[in-house]
Short mmCIF file of C-alpha atoms in Angstrom, two decimals:
data_model
loop_
_atom_site.label_atom_id
_atom_site.label_comp_id
_atom_site.label_asym_id
_atom_site.label_seq_id
_atom_site.Cartn_x
_atom_site.Cartn_y
_atom_site.Cartn_z
CA MET A 241 -10.61 47.76 24.91
CA THR A 242 -8.97 50.07 26.74
CA THR A 243 -11.70 53.45 26.88
CA GLY A 244 -11.25 56.82 27.82
CA ASP A 245 -13.42 60.04 27.66
CA LEU A 246 -11.51 61.01 24.24
CA VAL A 247 -10.55 58.15 22.74
CA ASN A 248 -10.91 54.14 22.93
CA ILE A 249 -7.84 51.80 22.19
CA HIS A 250 -7.95 48.21 20.71
CA PRO A 251 -6.31 46.05 22.06
CA THR A 252 -5.59 46.24 25.81
CA GLU A 253 -2.09 44.70 24.95
CA LEU A 254 0.49 44.66 22.30
CA LYS A 255 0.47 41.44 21.27
CA PHE A 256 4.36 40.23 19.09
CA PRO A 257 4.35 36.85 17.27
CA PHE A 258 7.95 36.18 18.50
CA GLU A 259 11.09 34.38 16.39
CA LEU A 260 14.22 34.40 17.06
CA LYS A 261 16.29 37.23 14.48
CA LYS A 262 13.30 38.13 12.80
CA GLN A 263 10.92 41.40 12.69
CA SER A 264 7.00 40.93 14.43
CA SER A 265 4.59 43.69 14.04
CA CYS A 266 1.17 44.39 15.85
CA SER A 267 -1.38 46.90 15.39
CA MET A 268 -3.82 49.29 17.98
CA GLN A 269 -6.89 51.28 17.09
CA LEU A 270 -7.39 53.86 18.36
CA THR A 271 -11.27 55.62 18.23
CA ASN A 272 -12.13 59.19 18.71
CA LYS A 273 -15.31 58.75 20.76
CA THR A 274 -16.70 62.47 20.44
CA THR A 275 -18.62 64.33 17.94
CA THR A 276 -17.25 67.49 18.27
CA GLN A 277 -13.87 67.64 19.13
CA CYS A 278 -10.44 66.57 17.17
CA VAL A 279 -8.09 64.56 19.41
CA ALA A 280 -4.91 64.49 18.99
CA PHE A 281 -2.25 61.47 20.11
CA LYS A 282 1.33 60.30 20.90
CA VAL A 283 2.68 56.94 21.60
CA LYS A 284 5.68 56.55 23.68
CA THR A 285 7.89 53.48 24.98
CA THR A 286 9.86 52.58 27.84
CA ASN A 287 12.61 50.51 24.98
CA PRO A 288 12.19 53.25 22.16
CA ARG A 289 15.77 51.70 20.27
CA LYS A 290 13.52 48.19 19.95
CA TYR A 291 10.46 49.49 18.52
CA CYS A 292 9.45 51.70 15.42
CA VAL A 293 5.86 53.48 15.73
CA ARG A 294 4.20 54.64 12.67
CA PRO A 295 2.57 56.92 13.31
CA ASN A 296 3.23 57.83 16.50
CA THR A 297 1.53 60.88 16.96
CA GLY A 298 -1.25 62.12 15.12
CA VAL A 299 -4.81 63.92 14.85
CA VAL A 300 -8.08 61.47 14.99
CA LEU A 301 -11.38 63.72 13.37
CA PRO A 302 -14.74 63.37 15.75
CA GLY A 303 -16.53 59.82 15.11
CA ASP A 304 -12.70 58.62 13.07
CA SER A 305 -10.31 56.12 13.94
CA CYS A 306 -6.60 55.40 13.51
CA ASN A 307 -4.23 52.27 13.29
CA VAL A 308 -1.19 52.66 14.77
CA THR A 309 1.67 50.09 13.53
CA VAL A 310 4.25 49.03 16.40
CA THR A 311 7.70 47.02 15.26
CA MET A 312 9.45 45.46 16.92
CA GLN A 313 13.06 44.90 16.10
CA ALA A 314 14.85 41.38 15.51
CA GLN A 315 15.76 39.65 18.46
CA LYS A 316 19.31 37.79 18.85
CA GLU A 317 18.01 36.21 22.33
CA ALA A 318 14.50 35.30 23.61
CA PRO A 319 13.62 36.44 27.33
CA LEU A 320 13.28 34.17 30.06
CA ASP A 321 9.97 32.77 30.50
CA MET A 322 8.79 34.99 27.16
CA GLN A 323 8.10 37.70 29.41
CA CYS A 324 8.52 40.92 28.35
CA LYS A 325 8.54 44.20 30.70
CA ASP A 326 8.43 46.92 28.18
CA LYS A 327 5.44 48.90 28.02
CA PHE A 328 3.61 51.84 26.02
CA LEU A 329 1.68 55.12 26.67
CA VAL A 330 -0.37 56.69 24.30
CA GLN A 331 -1.28 60.12 25.31
CA THR A 332 -4.45 61.74 24.03
CA VAL A 333 -5.71 65.47 23.71
CA VAL A 334 -8.46 67.48 22.37
CA VAL A 335 -7.00 69.88 19.92
CA PRO A 336 -8.72 72.97 17.53
CA ASP A 337 -10.20 71.89 14.74
CA GLY A 338 -8.06 72.07 11.42
CA THR A 339 -4.89 70.86 13.49
CA THR A 340 -2.69 68.20 11.32
CA SER A 341 -0.44 65.50 12.26
CA LYS A 342 2.87 67.62 11.63
CA GLU A 343 1.44 70.15 14.13
CA VAL A 344 1.27 68.00 16.75
CA LEU A 345 3.72 68.88 19.07
CA ALA A 346 5.74 67.43 22.28
CA GLU A 347 4.38 70.71 24.32
CA MET A 348 0.71 69.88 23.21
CA PHE A 349 0.67 66.64 25.56
CA ASP A 350 2.19 69.02 28.63
CA LYS A 351 -0.07 68.73 31.84
CA GLU A 352 1.43 71.81 34.02
CA ALA A 353 0.20 73.75 31.20
CA GLY A 354 -3.85 72.91 32.72
CA ARG A 355 -4.66 70.95 29.34
CA VAL A 356 -6.67 67.51 30.58
CA ILE A 357 -4.38 64.83 28.90
CA GLU A 358 -5.50 61.08 28.60
CA ASP A 359 -2.89 58.32 29.25
CA PHE A 360 -3.48 54.92 28.86
CA LYS A 361 -0.31 52.08 29.67
CA LEU A 362 -0.11 48.75 27.32
CA ARG A 363 1.95 46.28 27.78
CA VAL A 364 3.75 44.31 25.55
CA VAL A 365 3.15 40.03 25.20
CA TYR A 366 5.12 37.83 23.57
CA ILE A 367 3.48 34.75 21.67
CA PRO A 368 5.28 31.89 20.34
CA ALA A 369 5.13 32.39 16.02
CA ASN A 370 4.53 28.73 15.70
CA PRO A 371 3.16 27.15 18.57
CA PRO A 372 3.34 23.50 18.66
CA SER A 373 -0.32 21.97 17.48
CA PRO A 374 -2.41 20.29 20.92
CA VAL A 375 -2.19 16.47 20.95
CA PRO A 376 -5.76 15.35 22.20
CA GLU A 377 -5.76 12.58 24.39
CA GLY A 378 -5.48 9.31 23.46
CA SER A 379 -4.12 10.22 19.78
CA GLU A 380 -0.67 8.64 18.93
CA GLU A 381 2.36 10.71 17.92
CA GLY A 382 0.43 14.02 17.34
CA ASN A 383 -2.37 12.79 14.61
CA SER A 384 -5.96 13.87 15.11
CA PRO A 385 -8.53 11.97 16.32
CA MET A 386 -10.30 12.23 12.72
CA ALA A 387 -6.98 10.89 11.18
CA SER A 388 -7.06 7.89 13.60
CA LEU A 389 -10.40 7.14 12.90
CA ASN A 390 -9.87 7.08 9.09
CA GLU A 391 -6.55 4.96 9.40
CA ILE A 392 -8.50 2.49 11.56
CA GLY A 393 -11.36 2.30 8.74
CA SER A 394 -8.75 1.66 6.07
CA GLN A 395 -7.44 -1.03 7.97
CA THR A 396 -10.33 -2.47 8.75
CA ALA A 397 -11.59 -2.31 5.24
CA SER A 398 -8.32 -4.10 3.93
CA LEU A 399 -8.67 -6.81 6.69
CA PHE A 400 -11.93 -7.59 5.41
CA ASP A 401 -11.40 -7.66 1.97
CA ASP A 402 -8.65 -10.23 3.07
CA VAL A 403 -11.02 -12.02 4.57
CA SER A 404 -13.53 -12.07 1.56
CA ARG A 405 -10.91 -13.74 -0.04
CA THR A 406 -9.38 -16.39 1.70
CA PHE A 407 -12.70 -17.45 2.19
CA GLU A 408 -13.67 -17.50 -1.32
CA GLU A 409 -10.37 -19.09 -1.87
CA THR A 410 -11.48 -21.91 0.22
CA ASN A 411 -14.30 -22.19 -0.99
CA GLU A 412 -13.26 -23.30 -4.16
CA LYS A 413 -10.79 -25.34 -2.75
CA SER A 414 -13.02 -26.95 -0.75
CA SER A 415 -15.60 -27.53 -3.43
CA GLU A 416 -12.33 -29.08 -5.58
CA ALA A 417 -11.57 -31.19 -2.76
CA TRP A 418 -15.12 -32.53 -2.48
CA SER A 419 -15.45 -33.10 -6.08
CA MET A 420 -12.38 -35.41 -6.50
CA ILE A 421 -14.00 -36.80 -3.28
CA SER A 422 -16.98 -38.08 -5.02
CA LYS A 423 -15.14 -38.30 -8.27
CA LEU A 424 -12.91 -41.50 -6.31
CA THR A 425 -15.96 -42.63 -4.32
CA GLU A 426 -17.46 -43.32 -7.30
CA GLU A 427 -15.03 -44.79 -8.72
CA LYS A 428 -13.97 -46.92 -6.20
CA THR A 429 -17.57 -47.97 -5.77
CA PHE A 430 -17.85 -49.51 -9.65
CA ALA A 431 -14.35 -50.62 -9.40
CA THR A 432 -15.67 -52.74 -6.18
CA GLN A 433 -19.07 -53.87 -8.09
CA GLN A 434 -16.81 -55.01 -10.66
CA SER A 435 -14.80 -56.86 -8.89
CA GLN A 436 -17.41 -58.67 -7.00
CA LYS A 437 -19.20 -59.38 -10.44
CA LEU A 438 -15.92 -60.66 -11.44
CA ARG A 439 -15.86 -63.13 -8.40
CA LEU A 440 -19.21 -64.64 -8.81
CA GLU A 441 -18.40 -65.64 -12.67
CA LEU A 442 -15.45 -66.55 -11.84
CA GLU A 443 -16.68 -69.46 -8.74
CA MET A 444 -19.51 -69.75 -11.71
CA LEU A 445 -16.77 -70.37 -13.92
CA ARG A 446 -14.68 -72.99 -11.50
CA LYS A 447 -17.75 -74.39 -10.56
CA LYS A 448 -18.99 -75.41 -14.42
CA SER A 449 -15.44 -76.11 -14.81
CA SER A 450 -14.94 -79.28 -12.00
CA LYS A 451 -17.99 -80.42 -13.48
CA LYS A 452 -17.05 -81.11 -17.21
CA GLN A 453 -13.78 -81.67 -17.52
CA SER A 454 -10.43 -81.80 -15.18
CA GLY A 455 -6.81 -82.15 -15.42
CA GLY A 456 -5.89 -79.70 -18.47
CA HIS A 457 -8.57 -77.70 -17.79
CA SER A 458 -8.05 -77.20 -14.40
CA LEU A 459 -4.98 -75.42 -15.21
CA VAL A 460 -6.76 -73.13 -17.55
CA LEU A 461 -8.23 -72.21 -14.43
CA MET A 462 -6.00 -71.39 -12.30
CA LEU A 463 -4.12 -69.57 -14.87
CA LEU A 464 -7.56 -67.22 -15.43
CA VAL A 465 -8.41 -66.74 -11.72
CA GLY A 466 -4.76 -65.33 -11.78
CA LEU A 467 -5.40 -63.43 -14.16
CA LEU A 468 -8.62 -61.78 -13.00
CA GLY A 469 -7.15 -61.30 -9.50
CA CYS A 470 -3.93 -59.14 -11.52
CA VAL A 471 -6.54 -56.59 -12.95
CA ILE A 472 -9.21 -56.84 -9.87
CA GLY A 473 -5.51 -55.39 -8.00
CA TYR A 474 -3.89 -53.20 -10.23
CA ILE A 475 -7.83 -51.28 -10.54
CA LEU A 476 -8.05 -51.48 -6.51
CA ASN A 477 -4.34 -50.46 -6.75
CA ARG A 478 -5.31 -46.87 -8.31
CA ILE A 479 -8.13 -45.87 -6.30
#
């Protein structure tokens, strides 16, 4: 804030969002610090063709404020390093009560007439109309840390679901495999027992046959042994 005996002016510099081929505006506020005097003001600039000031003159009542809008015409080229040398001058002077804005004349701000004139100089600053978003250190391609954390969380949750699903499928397949192995083991054990039983019975029959009969009986016994061997071999091959 720029302050004097008569008025306060805010801000201390005029900041214009700069964009090629587009108008830009900013405002300043003049506040009458006195409680009994009317203060007239006039706004000048070093580049009047470039700027439009509304209002450029006026009267501020005691304790009151006035807003002044400054519009910069559309520019075809950007200045080097976005630096601007333009300046504004705000002049203020005490005027009689009842003075209106239309009655404010250039002669009122003539210091040679013995009047006390307060001058305020304001410089012009250009700021980018669409400044780039700052990229936090450690982020990728301008993503915010929160977005990166959310993305990592989503990827982690997805990976956990995949692992859980795979584990469940593996457990199911493992249970089926163990069930099949157990069934085959039981069948093999049963077949082995039956084979041993058949061998014992065959041995007993052979002994009985050798005692009681010979010749044709021996041929029948051999056929029976061969048949039993085929049955046993078929059962074992299935296992």
